[in-house]
Short mmCIF file of C-alpha atoms and ligand atoms in Angstrom, two decimals:
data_model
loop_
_atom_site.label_atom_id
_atom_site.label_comp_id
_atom_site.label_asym_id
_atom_site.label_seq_id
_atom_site.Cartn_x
_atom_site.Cartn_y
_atom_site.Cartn_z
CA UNK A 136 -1.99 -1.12 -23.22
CA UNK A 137 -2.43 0.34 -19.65
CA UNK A 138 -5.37 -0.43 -17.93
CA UNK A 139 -5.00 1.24 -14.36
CA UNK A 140 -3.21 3.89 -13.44
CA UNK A 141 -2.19 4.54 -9.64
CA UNK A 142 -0.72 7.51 -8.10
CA UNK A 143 1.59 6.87 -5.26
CA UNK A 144 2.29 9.08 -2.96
CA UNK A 145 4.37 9.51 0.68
CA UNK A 146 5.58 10.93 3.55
CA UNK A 147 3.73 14.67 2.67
CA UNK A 148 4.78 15.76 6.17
CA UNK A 149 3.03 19.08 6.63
CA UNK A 150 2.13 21.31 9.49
CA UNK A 151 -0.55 23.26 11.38
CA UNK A 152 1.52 26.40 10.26
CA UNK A 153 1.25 26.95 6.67
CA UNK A 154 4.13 27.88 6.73
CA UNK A 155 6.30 25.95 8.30
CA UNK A 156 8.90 24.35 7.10
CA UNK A 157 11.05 20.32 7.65
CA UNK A 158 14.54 21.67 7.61
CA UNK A 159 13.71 24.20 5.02
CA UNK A 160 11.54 22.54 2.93
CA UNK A 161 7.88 24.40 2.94
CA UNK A 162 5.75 20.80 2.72
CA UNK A 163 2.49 22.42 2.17
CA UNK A 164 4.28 24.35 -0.71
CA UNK A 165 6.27 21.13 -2.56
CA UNK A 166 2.85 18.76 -1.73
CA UNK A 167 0.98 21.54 -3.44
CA UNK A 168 3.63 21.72 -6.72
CA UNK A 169 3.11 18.06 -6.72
CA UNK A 170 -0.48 17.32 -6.98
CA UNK A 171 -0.18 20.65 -9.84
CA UNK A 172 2.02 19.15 -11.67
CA UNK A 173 0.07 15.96 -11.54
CA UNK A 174 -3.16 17.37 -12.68
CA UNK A 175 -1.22 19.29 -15.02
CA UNK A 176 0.56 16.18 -17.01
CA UNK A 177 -0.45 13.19 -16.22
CA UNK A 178 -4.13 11.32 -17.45
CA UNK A 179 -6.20 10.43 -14.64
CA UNK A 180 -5.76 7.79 -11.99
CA UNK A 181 -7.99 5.18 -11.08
CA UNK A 182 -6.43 5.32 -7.47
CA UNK A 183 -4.24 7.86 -5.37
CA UNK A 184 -2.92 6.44 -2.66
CA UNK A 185 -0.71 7.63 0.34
CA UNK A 186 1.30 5.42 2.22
CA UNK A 187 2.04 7.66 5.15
CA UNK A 188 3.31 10.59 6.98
CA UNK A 189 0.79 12.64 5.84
CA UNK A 190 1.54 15.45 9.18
CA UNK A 191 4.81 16.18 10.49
CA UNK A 192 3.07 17.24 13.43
CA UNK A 193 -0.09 14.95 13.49
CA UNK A 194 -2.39 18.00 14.08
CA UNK A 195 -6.34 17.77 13.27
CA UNK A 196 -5.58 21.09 11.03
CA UNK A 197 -2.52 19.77 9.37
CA UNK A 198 -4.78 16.62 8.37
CA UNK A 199 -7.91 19.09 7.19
CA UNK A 200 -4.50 20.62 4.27
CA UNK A 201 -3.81 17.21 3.15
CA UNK A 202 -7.45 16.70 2.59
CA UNK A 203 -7.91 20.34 1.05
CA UNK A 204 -4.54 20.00 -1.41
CA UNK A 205 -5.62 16.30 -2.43
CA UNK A 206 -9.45 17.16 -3.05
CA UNK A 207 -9.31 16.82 -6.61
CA UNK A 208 -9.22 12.93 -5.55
CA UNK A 209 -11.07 12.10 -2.27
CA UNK A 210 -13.02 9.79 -4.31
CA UNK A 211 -10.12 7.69 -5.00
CA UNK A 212 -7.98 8.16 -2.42
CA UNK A 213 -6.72 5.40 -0.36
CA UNK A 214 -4.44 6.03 3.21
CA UNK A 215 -1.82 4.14 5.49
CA UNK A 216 -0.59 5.71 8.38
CA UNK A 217 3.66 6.69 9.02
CA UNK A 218 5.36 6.70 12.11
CA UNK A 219 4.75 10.93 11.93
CA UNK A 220 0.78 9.98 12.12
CA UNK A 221 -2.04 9.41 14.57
CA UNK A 222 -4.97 6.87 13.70
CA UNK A 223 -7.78 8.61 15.81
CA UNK A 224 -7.17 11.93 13.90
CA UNK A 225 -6.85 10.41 10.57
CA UNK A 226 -9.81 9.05 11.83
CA UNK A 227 -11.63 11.97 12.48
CA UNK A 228 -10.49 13.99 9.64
CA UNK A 229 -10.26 11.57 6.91
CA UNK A 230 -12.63 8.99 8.01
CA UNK A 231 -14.69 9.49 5.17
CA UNK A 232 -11.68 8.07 3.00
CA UNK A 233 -10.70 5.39 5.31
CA UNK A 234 -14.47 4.21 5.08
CA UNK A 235 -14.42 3.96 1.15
CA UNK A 236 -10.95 1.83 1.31
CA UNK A 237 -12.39 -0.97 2.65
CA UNK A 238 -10.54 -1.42 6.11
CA UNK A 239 -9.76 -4.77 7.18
CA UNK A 240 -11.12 -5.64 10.17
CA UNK A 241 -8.55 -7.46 12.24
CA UNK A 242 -9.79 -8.18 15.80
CA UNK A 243 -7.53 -6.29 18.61
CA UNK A 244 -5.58 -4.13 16.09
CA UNK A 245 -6.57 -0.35 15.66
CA UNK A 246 -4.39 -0.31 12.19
CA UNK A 247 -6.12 1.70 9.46
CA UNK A 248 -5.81 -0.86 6.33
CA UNK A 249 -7.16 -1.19 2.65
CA UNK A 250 -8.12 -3.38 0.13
CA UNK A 251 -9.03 -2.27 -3.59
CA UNK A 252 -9.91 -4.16 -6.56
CA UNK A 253 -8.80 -2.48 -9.92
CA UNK A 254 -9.68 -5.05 -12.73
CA UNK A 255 -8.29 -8.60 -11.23
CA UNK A 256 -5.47 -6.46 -9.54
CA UNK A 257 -5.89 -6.40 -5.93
CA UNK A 258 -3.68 -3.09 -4.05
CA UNK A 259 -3.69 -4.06 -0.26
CA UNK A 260 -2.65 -1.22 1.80
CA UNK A 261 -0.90 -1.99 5.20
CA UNK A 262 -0.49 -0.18 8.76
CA UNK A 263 3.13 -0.28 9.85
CA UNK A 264 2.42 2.22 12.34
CA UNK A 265 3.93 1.81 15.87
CA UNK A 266 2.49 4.50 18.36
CA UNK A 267 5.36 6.82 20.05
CA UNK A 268 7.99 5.31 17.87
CA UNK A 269 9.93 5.43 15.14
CA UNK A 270 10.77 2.12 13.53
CA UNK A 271 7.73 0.12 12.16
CA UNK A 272 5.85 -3.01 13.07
CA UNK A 273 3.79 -4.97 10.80
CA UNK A 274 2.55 -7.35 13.67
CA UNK A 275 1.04 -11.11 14.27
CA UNK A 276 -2.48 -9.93 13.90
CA UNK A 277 -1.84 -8.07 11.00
CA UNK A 278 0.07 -11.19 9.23
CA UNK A 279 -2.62 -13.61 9.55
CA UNK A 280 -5.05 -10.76 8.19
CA UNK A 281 -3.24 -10.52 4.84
CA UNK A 282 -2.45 -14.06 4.28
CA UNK A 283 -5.92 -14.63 3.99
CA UNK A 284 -7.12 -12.28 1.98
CA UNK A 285 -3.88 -12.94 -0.44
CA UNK A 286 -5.63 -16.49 0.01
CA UNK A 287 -9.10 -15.88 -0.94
CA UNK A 288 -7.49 -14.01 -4.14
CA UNK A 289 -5.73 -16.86 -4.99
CA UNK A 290 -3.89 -15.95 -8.48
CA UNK A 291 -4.71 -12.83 -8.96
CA UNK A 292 -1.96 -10.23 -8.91
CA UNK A 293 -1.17 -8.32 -6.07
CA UNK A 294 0.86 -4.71 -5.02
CA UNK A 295 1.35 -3.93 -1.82
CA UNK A 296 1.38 -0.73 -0.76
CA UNK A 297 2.94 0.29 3.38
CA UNK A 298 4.90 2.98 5.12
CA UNK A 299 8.09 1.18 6.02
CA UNK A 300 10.10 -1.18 3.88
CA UNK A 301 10.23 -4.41 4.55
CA UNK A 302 14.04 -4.55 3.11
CA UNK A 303 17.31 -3.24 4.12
CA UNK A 304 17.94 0.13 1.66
CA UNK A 305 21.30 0.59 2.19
CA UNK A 306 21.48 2.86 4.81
CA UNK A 307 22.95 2.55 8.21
CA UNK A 308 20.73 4.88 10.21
CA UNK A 309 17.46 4.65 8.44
CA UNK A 310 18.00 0.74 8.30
CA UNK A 311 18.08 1.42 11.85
CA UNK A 312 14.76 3.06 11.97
CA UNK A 313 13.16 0.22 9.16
CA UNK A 314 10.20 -2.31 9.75
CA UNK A 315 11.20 -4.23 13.33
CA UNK A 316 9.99 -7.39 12.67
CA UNK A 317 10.12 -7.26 9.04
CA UNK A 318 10.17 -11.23 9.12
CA UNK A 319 6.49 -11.29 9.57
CA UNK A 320 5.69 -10.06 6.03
CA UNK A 321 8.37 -10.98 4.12
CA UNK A 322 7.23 -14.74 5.31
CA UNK A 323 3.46 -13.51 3.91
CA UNK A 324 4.75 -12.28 0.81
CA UNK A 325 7.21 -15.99 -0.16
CA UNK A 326 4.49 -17.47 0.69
CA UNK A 327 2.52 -15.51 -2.08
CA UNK A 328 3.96 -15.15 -5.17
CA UNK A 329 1.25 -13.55 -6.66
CA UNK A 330 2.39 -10.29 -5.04
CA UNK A 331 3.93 -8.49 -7.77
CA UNK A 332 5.12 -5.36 -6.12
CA UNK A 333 5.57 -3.38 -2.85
CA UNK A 334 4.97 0.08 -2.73
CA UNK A 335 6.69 2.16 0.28
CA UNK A 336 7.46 5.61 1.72
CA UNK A 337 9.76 5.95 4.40
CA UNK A 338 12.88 6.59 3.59
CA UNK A 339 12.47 9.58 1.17
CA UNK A 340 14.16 8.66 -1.66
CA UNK A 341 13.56 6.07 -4.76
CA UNK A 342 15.09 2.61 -3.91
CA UNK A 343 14.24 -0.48 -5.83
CA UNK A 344 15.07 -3.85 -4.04
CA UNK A 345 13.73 -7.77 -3.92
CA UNK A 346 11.89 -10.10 -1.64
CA UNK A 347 11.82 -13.07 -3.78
CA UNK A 348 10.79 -12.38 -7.29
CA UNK A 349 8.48 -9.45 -5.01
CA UNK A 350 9.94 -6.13 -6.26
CA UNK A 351 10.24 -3.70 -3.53
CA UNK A 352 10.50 -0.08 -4.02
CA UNK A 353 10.31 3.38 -2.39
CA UNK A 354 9.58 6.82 -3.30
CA UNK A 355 10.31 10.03 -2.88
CA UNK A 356 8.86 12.62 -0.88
CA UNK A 357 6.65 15.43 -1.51
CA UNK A 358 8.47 17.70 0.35
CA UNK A 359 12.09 16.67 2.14
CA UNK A 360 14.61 14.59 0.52
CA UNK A 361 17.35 12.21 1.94
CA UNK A 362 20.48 11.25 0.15
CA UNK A 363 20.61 7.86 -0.51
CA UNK A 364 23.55 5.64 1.30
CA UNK A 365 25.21 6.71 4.26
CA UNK A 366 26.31 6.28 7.77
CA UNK A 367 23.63 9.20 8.39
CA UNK A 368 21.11 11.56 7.40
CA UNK A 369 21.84 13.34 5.06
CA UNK A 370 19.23 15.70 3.11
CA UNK A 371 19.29 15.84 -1.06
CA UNK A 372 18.70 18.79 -3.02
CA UNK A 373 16.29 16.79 -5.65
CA UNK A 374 13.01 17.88 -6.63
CA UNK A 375 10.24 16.51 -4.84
CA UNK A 376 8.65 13.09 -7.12
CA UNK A 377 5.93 11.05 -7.14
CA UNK A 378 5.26 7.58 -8.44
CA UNK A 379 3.25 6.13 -11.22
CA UNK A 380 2.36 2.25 -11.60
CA UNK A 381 0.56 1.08 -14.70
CA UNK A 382 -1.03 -2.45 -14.27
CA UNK A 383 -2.26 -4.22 -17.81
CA UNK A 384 -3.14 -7.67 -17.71
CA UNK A 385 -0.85 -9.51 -15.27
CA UNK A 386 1.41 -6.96 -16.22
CA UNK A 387 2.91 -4.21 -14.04
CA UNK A 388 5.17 -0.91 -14.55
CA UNK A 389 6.17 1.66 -12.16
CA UNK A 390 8.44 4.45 -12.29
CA UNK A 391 9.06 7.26 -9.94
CA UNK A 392 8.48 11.41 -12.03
CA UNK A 393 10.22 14.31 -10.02
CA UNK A 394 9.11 18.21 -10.75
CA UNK A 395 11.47 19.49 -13.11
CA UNK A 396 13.39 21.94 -10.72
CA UNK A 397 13.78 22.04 -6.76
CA UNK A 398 12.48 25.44 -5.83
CA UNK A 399 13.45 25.04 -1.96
CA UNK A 400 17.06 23.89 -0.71
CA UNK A 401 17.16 21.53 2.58
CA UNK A 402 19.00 22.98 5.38
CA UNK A 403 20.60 21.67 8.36
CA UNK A 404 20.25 22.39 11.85
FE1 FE2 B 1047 8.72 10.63 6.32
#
C-alpha cells in the first residue's frame, strides 16, 4: 500500500515570451499540458518537486510562469537549480518555496538545497549548479553537507533528488556536459546505502542506471525531448512525461507517465 506519493518534475525550460519556443517546442504550452494532465489523473502528491531548469532564459518573469502554472502546489513544492537557472532570481521569485524546503545551510556555498521528511523517508534535494556553465558540480562543501545529514538519519531510507546525473547515460555529448566531479557524490552515496534512489533531470529523456545497489534515473522533460544514445543531440518526437515515485514502508517504486500524444514536433536549426 502506497504511502507517499511524489511528483517529479525537470528541466521546464520556459521563457519571458509566452510564446516562445526551445527548437519548436512551446515550454509554457507542454509544462502547462503536464501539470493538466496531472491534476486531471493522478491522486494527490505529498511532494512536487523540480530538479531544475525551470527558465530557459533565467528571467524574473519566466520564474513568476513557473510559479503561476505550478500554483496548484506551492505548498508542496520543493526546487533545485539547472545549469539554465540563476539562484538570486529563484531567490527572489520563489523564495517563499525555497524557505519551506528546508535549505541546508552549508557555510561558503550559495547552493539552494532541501531536505523533507515524508514518513521515515528522507528526499534530499541537491544544487549541481555551476554559474556560466554547462556541466555540473556537486562540490567539497556540498559533500560533507550531505554525508552528515545521511548520518544523522542513520537507516532511514533515502532518494535523492539533483539536476545532473551522477552516471554516464550513454551519450557521447551530453556525457560530455554531465556532473564534473561526479566522484564526490557517488563516494557519499557507497558510503550510504540507505539511499535508495536518485532522482535527475538533465538529460531529457528517461534513463535508469546504478551506483551501487543506488538506482539512478532520469526523466523526461516538460517541454523538449532528446533521443537517447548518440554521438550528438538529437531531439525526440515523444510526448512530454513526468515521474511518479511511490514510497511504502522501506519500499520504493517509480515510473516515468508521458501525455498520451505529442502535440508539438522539435525542429532543428
Ligand atoms: Fe534542460
Amino acid at each position: 500500500m502506497t504511502e507517499f506519493r511524489i511528483l517529479h518534475l525537470t528541466d521546464l525550460h520556459l521563457f519571458r515570451d509566452p510564446e516562445a519556443t526551445l527548437k519548436g517546442i512551446p515550454t509554457r504550452l507542454t509544462l502547462q499540458d503536464v501539470v493538466d494532465t496531472v491534476l486531471q489523473c493522478e491522486s494527490e502528491f505529498d511532494y512536487v518537486i523540480v530538479t531544475g531548469d525551470h527558465t530557459h532564459d533565467e528571467c524574473p518573469e519566466s520564474y513568476e510562469a513557473v510559479r503561476q502554472i505550478l500554483k496548484p502546489w506551492l505548498g508542496r513544492l520543493a526546487i533545485v537549480p539547472g545549469n539554465h537557472d540563476d539562484r538570486d532570481v529563484m531567490r527572489t521569485i520563489l523564495g517563499d518555496v525555497i524557505a519551506q524546503q528546508n535549505p541546508g545551510d552549508i557555510p561558503g556555498d550559495d547552493r539552494i538545497t532541501f531536505t523533507l521528511d515524508c514518513g521515515p523517508w528522507l528526499l534530499a534535494g541537491l544544487d549541481t549548479h555551476a554559474p556560466g556553465q554547462v556541466p555540473g558540480q556537486f562540490g567539497g562543501a556540498q559533500a560533507a553537507w550531505l554525508n552528515e545529514r545521511l548520518a544523522v538519519h542513520g537507516n532511514r531510507p533515502c532518494v535523492l533528488f539533483c539536476h545532473h546525473p551522477a552516471v554516464d547515460v550513454g551519450s557521447d555529448w551530453m556525457d560530455a556536459i554531465g556532473l564534473t566531479d561526479r566522484n564526490e557524490l557517488v563516494d557519499v552515496v557507497r558510503n550510504h546505502p540507505a539511499v535508495q534512489l536518485i532522482c535527475c533531470g538533465h538529460v531529457h529523456h528517461e534513463f535508469n542506471g546504478q551506483i551501487g545497489r543506488t538506482r539512478v534515473v532520469t526523466t523526461p522533460s516538460t517541454g523538449l525531448q532528446f533521443a537517447p544514445g548518440g554521438t550528438q543531440a538529437k531531439f525526440a518526437d515523444d510526448p512530454p512525461g513526468y515521474r511518479v515515485i511511490e514510497l511504502c514502508d522501506n519500499q520504493l517504486e517509480t515510473y516515468v507517465v508521458r501525455l498520451s500524444h505529442a502535440e508539438h514536433t522539435p525542429v532543428c536549426d
